[in-house]
Short mmCIF file of C-alpha atoms in Angstrom, two decimals:
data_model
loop_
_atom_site.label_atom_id
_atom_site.label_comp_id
_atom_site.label_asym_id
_atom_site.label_seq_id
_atom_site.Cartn_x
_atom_site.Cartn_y
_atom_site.Cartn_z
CA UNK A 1 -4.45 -11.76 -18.81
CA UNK A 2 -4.52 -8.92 -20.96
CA UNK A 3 -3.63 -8.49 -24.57
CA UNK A 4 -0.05 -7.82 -24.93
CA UNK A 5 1.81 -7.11 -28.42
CA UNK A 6 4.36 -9.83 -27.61
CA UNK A 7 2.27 -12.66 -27.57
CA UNK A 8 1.11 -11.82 -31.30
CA UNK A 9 4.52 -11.75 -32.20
CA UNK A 10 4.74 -15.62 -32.12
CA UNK A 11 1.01 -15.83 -33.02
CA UNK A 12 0.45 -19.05 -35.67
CA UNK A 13 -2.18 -16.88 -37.18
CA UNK A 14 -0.95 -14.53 -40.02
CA UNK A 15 -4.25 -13.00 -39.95
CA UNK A 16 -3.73 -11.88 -36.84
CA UNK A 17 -2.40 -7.97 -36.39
CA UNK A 18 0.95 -7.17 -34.39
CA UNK A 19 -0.72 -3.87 -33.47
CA UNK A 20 -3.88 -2.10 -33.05
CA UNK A 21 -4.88 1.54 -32.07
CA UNK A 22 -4.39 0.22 -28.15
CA UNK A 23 -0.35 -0.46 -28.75
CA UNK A 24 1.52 1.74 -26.30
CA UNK A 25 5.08 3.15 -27.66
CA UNK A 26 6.78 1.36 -25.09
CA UNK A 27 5.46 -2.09 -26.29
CA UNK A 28 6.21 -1.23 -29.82
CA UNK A 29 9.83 -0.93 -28.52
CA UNK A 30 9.84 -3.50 -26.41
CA UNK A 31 8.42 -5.74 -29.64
CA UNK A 32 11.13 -4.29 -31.61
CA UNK A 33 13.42 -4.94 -29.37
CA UNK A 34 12.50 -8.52 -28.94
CA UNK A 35 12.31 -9.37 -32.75
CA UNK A 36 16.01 -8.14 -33.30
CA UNK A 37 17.15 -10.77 -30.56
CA UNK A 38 15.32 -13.33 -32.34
CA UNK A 39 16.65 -12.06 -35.42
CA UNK A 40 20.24 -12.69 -34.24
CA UNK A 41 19.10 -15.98 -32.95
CA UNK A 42 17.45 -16.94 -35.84
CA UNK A 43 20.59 -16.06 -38.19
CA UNK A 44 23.21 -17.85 -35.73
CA UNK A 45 20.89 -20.93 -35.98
CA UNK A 46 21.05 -20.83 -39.59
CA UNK A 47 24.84 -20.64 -39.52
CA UNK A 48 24.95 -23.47 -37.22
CA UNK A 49 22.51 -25.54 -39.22
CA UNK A 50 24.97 -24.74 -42.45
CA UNK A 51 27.88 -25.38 -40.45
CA UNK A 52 26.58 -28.86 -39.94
CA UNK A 53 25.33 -29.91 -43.25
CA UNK A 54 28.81 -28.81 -44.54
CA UNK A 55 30.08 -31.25 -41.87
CA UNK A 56 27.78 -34.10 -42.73
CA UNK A 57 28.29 -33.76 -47.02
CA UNK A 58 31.80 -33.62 -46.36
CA UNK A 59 32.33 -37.09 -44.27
CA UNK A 60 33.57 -39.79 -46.23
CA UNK A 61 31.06 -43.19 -46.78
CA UNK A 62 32.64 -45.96 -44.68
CA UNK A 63 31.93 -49.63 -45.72
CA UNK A 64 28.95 -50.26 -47.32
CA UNK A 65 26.99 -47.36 -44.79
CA UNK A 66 24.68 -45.28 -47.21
CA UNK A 67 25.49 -41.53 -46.46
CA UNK A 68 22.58 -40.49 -48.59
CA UNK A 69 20.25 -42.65 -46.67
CA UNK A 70 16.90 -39.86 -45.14
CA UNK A 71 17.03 -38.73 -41.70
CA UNK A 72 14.06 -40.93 -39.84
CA UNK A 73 11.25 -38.87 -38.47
CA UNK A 74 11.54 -38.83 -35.09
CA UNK A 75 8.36 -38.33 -32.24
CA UNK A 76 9.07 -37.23 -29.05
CA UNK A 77 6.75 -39.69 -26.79
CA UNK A 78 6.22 -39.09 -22.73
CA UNK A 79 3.29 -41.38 -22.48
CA UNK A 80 4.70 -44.23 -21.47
CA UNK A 81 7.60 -42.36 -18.99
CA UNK A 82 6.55 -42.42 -15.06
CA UNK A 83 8.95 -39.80 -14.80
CA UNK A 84 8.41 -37.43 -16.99
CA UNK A 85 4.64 -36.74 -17.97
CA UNK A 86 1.50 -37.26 -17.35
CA UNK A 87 -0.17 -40.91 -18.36
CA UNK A 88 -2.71 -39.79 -21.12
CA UNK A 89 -0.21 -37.44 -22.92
CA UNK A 90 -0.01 -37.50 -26.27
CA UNK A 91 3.46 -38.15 -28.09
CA UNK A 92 4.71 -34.87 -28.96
CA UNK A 93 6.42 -34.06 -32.28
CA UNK A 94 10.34 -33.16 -32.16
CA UNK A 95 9.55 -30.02 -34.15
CA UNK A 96 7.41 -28.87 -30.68
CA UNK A 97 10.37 -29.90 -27.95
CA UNK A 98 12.73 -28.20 -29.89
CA UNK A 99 10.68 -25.07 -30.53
CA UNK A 100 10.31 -24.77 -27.09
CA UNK A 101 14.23 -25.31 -26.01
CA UNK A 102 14.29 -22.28 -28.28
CA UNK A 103 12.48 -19.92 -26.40
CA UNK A 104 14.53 -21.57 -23.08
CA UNK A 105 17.30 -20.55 -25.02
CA UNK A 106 15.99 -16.61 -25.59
CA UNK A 107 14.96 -16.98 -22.03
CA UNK A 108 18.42 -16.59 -21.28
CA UNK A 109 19.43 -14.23 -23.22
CA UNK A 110 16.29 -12.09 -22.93
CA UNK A 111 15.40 -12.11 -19.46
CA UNK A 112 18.21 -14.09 -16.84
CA UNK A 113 20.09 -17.34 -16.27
CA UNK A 114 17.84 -19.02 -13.43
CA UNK A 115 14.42 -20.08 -12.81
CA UNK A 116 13.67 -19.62 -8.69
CA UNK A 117 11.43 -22.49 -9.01
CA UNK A 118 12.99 -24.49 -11.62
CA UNK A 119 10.18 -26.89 -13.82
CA UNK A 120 7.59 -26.21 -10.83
CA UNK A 121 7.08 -22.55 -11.59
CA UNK A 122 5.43 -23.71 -14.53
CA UNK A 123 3.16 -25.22 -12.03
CA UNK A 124 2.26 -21.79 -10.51
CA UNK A 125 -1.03 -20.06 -11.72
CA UNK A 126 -0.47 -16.91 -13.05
CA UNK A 127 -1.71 -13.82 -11.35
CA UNK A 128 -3.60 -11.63 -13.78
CA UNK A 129 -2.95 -8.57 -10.40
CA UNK A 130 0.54 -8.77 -10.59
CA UNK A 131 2.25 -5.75 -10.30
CA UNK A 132 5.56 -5.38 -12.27
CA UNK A 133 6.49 -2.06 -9.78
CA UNK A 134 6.24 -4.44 -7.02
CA UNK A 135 7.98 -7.39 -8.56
CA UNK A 136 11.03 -8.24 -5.44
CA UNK A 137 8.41 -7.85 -2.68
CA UNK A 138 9.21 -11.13 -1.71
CA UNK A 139 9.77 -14.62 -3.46
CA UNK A 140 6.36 -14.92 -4.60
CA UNK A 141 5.97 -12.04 -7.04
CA UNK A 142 9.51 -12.88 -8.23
CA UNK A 143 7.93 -15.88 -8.93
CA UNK A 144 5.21 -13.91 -10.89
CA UNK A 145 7.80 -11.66 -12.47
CA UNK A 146 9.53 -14.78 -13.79
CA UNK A 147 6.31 -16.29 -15.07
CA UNK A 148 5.00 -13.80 -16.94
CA UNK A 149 8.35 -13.26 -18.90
CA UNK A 150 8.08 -17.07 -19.97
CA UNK A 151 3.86 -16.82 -21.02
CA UNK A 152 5.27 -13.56 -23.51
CA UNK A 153 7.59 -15.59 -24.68
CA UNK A 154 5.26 -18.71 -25.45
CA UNK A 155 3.05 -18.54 -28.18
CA UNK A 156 -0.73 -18.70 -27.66
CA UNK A 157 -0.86 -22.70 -28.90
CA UNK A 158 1.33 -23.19 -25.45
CA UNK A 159 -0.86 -21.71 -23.03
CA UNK A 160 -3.95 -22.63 -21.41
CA UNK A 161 -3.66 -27.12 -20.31
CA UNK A 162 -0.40 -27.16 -22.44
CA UNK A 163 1.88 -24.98 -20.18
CA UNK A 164 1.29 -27.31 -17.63
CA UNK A 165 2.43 -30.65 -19.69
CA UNK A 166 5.94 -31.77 -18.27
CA UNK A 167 7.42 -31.93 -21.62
CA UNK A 168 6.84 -28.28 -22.09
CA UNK A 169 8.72 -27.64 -18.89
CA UNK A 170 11.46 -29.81 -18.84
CA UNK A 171 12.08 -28.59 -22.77
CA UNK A 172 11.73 -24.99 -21.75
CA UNK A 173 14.49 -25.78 -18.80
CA UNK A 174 16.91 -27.81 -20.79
CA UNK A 175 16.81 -25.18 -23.52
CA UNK A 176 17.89 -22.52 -20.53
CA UNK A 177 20.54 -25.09 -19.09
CA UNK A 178 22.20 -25.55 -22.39
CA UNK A 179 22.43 -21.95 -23.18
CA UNK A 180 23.27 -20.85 -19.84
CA UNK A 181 26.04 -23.82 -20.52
CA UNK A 182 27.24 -22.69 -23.92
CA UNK A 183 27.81 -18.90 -22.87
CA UNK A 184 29.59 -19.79 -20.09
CA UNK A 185 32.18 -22.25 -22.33
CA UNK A 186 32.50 -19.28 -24.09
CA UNK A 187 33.18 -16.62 -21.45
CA UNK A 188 36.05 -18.86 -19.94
CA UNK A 189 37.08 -19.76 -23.28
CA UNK A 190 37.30 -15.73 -24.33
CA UNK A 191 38.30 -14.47 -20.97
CA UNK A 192 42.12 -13.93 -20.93
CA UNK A 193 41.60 -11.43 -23.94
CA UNK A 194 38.78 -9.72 -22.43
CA UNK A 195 40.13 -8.69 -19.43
CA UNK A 196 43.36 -8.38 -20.93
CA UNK A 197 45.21 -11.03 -18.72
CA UNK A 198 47.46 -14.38 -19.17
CA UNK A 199 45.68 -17.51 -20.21
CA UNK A 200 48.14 -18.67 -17.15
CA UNK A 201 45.91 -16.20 -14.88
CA UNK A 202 42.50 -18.33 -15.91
CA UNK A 203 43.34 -21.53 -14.47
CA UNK A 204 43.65 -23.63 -12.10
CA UNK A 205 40.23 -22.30 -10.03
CA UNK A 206 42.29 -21.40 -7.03
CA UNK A 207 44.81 -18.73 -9.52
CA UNK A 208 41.87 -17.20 -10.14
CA UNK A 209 40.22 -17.05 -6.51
CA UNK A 210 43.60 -15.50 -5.78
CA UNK A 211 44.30 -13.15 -8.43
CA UNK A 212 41.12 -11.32 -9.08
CA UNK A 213 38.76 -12.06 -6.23
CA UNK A 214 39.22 -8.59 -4.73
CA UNK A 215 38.01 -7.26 -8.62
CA UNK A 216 34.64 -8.89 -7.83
CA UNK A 217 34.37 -7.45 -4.51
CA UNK A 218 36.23 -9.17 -1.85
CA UNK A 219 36.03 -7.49 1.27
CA UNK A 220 37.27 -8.02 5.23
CA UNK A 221 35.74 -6.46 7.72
CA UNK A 222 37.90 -5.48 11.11
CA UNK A 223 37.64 -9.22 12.61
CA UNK A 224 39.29 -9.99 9.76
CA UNK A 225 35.74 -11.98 8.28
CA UNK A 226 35.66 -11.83 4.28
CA UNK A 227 33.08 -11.92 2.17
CA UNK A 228 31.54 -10.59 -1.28
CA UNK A 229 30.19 -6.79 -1.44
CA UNK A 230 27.33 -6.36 -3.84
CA UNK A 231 27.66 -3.01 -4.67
CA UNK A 232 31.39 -2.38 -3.96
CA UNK A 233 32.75 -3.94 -6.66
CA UNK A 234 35.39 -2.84 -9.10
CA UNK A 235 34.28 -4.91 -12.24
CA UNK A 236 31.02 -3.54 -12.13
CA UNK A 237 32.39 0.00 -12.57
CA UNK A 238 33.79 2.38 -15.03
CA UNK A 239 36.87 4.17 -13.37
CA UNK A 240 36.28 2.76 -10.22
CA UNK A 241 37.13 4.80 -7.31
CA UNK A 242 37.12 2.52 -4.38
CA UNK A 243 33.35 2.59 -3.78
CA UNK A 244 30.47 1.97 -4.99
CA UNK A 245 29.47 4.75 -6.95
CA UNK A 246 25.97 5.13 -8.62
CA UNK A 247 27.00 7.06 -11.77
CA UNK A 248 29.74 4.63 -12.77
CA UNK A 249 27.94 1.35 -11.77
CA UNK A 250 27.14 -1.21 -14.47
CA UNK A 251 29.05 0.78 -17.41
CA UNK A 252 31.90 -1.11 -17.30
CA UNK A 253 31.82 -2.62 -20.82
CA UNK A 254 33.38 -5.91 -19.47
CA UNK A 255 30.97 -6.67 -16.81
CA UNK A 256 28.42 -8.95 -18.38
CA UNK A 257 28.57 -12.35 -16.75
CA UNK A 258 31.96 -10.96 -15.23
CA UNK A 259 32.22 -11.78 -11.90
CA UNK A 260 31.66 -15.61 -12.22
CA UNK A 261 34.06 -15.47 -15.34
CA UNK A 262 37.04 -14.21 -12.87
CA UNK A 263 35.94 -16.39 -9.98
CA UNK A 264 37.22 -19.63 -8.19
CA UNK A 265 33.99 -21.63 -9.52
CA UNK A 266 34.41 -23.71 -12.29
CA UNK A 267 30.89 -24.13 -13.37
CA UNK A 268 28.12 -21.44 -13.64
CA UNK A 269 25.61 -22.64 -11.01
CA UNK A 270 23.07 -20.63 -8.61
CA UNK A 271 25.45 -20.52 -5.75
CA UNK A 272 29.61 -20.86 -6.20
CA UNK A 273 30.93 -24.09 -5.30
CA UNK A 274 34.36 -22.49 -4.24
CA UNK A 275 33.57 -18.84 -3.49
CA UNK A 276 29.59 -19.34 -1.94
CA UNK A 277 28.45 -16.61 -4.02
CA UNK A 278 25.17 -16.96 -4.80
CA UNK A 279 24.62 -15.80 -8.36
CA UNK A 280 20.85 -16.01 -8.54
CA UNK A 281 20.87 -13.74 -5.90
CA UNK A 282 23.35 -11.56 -6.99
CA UNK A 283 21.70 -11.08 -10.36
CA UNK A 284 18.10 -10.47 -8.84
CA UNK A 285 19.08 -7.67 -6.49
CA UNK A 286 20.93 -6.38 -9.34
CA UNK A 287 18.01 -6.23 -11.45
CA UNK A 288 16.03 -5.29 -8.06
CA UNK A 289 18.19 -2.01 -8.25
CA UNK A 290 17.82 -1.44 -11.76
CA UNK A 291 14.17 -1.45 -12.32
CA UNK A 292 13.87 0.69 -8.80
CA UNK A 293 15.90 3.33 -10.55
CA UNK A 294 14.02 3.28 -13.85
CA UNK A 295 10.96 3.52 -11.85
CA UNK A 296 11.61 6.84 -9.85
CA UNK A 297 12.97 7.88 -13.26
CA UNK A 298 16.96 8.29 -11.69
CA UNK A 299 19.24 9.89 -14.40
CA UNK A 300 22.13 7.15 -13.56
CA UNK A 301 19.88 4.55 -14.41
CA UNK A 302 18.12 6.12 -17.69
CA UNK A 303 21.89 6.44 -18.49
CA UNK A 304 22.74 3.11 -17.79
CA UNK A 305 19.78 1.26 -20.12
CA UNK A 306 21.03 3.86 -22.60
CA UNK A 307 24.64 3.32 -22.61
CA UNK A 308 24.19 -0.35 -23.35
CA UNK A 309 21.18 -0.01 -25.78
CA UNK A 310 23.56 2.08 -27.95
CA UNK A 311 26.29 -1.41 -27.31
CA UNK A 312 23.84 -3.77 -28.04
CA UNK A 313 21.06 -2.03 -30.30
CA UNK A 314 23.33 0.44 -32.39
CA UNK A 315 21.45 2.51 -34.71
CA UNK A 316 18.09 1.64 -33.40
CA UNK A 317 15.02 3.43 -31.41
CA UNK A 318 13.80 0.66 -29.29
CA UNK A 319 15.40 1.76 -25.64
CA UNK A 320 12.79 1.36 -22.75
CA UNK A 321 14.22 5.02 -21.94
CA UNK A 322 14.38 6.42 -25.38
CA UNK A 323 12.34 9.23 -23.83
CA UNK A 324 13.89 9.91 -21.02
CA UNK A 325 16.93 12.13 -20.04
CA UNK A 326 20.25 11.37 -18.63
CA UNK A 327 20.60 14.40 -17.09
CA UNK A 328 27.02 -2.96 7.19
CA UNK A 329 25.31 -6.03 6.22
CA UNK A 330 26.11 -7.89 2.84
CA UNK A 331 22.49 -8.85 2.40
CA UNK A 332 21.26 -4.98 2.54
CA UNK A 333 23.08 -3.18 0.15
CA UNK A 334 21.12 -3.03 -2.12
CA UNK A 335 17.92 -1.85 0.24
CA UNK A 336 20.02 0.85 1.58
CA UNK A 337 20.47 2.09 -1.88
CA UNK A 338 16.96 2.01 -3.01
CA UNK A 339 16.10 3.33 0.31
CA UNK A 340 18.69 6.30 -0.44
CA UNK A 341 16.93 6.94 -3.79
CA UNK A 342 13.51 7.10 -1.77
CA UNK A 343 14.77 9.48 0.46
CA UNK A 344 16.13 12.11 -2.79
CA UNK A 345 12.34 11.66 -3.48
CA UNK A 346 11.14 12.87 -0.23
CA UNK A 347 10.47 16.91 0.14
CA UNK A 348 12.64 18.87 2.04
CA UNK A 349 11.18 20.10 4.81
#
């Protein structure tokens, strides 16, 4: 696989350049970029970490129980588990499991909620041909796609034998699971002010499937069928009209995460228990339409990345598009749309 500016980012050796004369502009953003989220991790863990030491030196002794007494060093050990790892592997040190629910963590928050493969993609070998351009071809180079975002995440020490280990995968997946977990406490926790509704409006599951189910794209057809549109969906929009409507889409500044927060499901899984959405899905051929825009260089989606870069990365240079200028079947949606772009690319004849 070839060098990439990332990987030296979480390089153990401080000897080691971030950059040489090779470094393209876009990686140097896109290394930026990555930094400041681990910045902002970084400094919430440190809050949390203070948070809790404040908690512990503030508890009162009870009985005779030393308060003072050292935390015991603990090992993280799969060599005896059937289950979970392989026979010969060596115990691991706590320091390494958490590390890498870390970077499960960042997964989340870098790159998407889901794995398609769960701990077995980290079973997959890695295709050194993969084409990002060609990434939703079908399952197996989103497969790719997916596993090349986790190696640029991993430092080099985690590569080669050790990506394979199951303690390294089932760290890296618990570390998604419990961020995935924690944002969505927090959505449902934050969403009445939000969206600007009653806490009443929130809960039970079935007020919500009522109330704002035709927000997230409810549609019937003329039998009288519903189901969920894709594209055709009001939260998704600024000043929706109606329809879907490629200049609006994805600038509404209350969309992130937003359609499961104002469904009927109570838990943030890959497919709704009440509503049968199916999120991973959902969020794929989002991201399907996305990077197809970026890619034949669309103005609606330069504008897009930018409009949220300026939300998220105020003040900075690091957009993906910092150079560029702004100037009926459920399932196909979003193909008809890409296949709409293709068509603006054609000549006319």
């Amino acid at each position: 696989m070839p060098n990439d500016p990332r990987s030296n980012v979480e390089s153990d050796d401080e000897n080691t350049p971030l950059f040489d004369e090779n470094t393209t502009p876009r990686s140097l953003r896109r290394v930026a970029r990555e930094l400041q989220v681990r910045l902002n991790i970084e400094r919430i863990s440190t809050q949390n970490l203070q948070r809790k030491f404040d908690d512990i030196s503030n508890t009162p002794c009870n009985g005779d129980n030393n308060s003072t007494s050292p935390l015991r060093k603990r090992h993280r050990t799969h060599a005896n588990s059937e289950d979970d790892s392989d026979s010969n592997e060596p115990s691991v040190e706590e320091a390494e499991t958490d590390e890498v629910k870390g970077l499960g963590r960042r997964f989340v928050i870098l790159h998407g909620p889901w794995l398609r493969r769960k701990e077995l993609i980290f079973e997959v070998g890695l295709d050194d041909e993969y084409d990002e351009k060609k990434r939703f071809t079908d399952t197996n180079t989103m497969v790719q796609g997916q596993l090349h975002e986790i190696r640029d995440l991993l430092p080099e020490k985690y590569h080669g034998d050790a990506f394979t280990k199951k303690w390294l995968s089932k760290s890296f997946v618990e570390g998604m699971d419990s961020q995935r977990s924690n944002t969505a406490t927090r959505l449902r926790k934050l969403a009445a002010t939000i969206f600007s509704v009653s806490a009443l409006d929130m809960s039970p599951s079935a007020t919500r499937q009522e109330k704002f189910r035709s927000m997230i794209g409810w549609t019937t057809n003329e039998h009288g069928r519903g189901s969920y549109s894709m594209l055709n969906v009001e939260i998704l929009h600024k000043d929706y009209s109606g329809v879907y409507d490629r200049q609006k889409v994805f600038l509404n500044p209350r969309l992130m995460v937003a359609i499961w927060c104002l469904s009927g499901d109570d838990s943030l899984q890959q497919r709704g228990a009440m509503t049968g959405i199916d999120y991973i899905t959902l969020y794929e051929d989002y991201l399907k339409l996305i990077t197809s825009g970026l890619h034949r260089d669309k103005a609606e989606f330069i504008n897009i990345i930018q409009r949220w870069d300026e939300i998220i990365f105020p003040g900075t240079e690091t957009s993906i598009v910092s150079n560029k200028s702004s100037s009926g079947d459920i399932e196909n949606e979003i193909d008809r749309e890409i296949e709409r772009m293709d068509d603006e690319e054609e000549p006319q004849q």
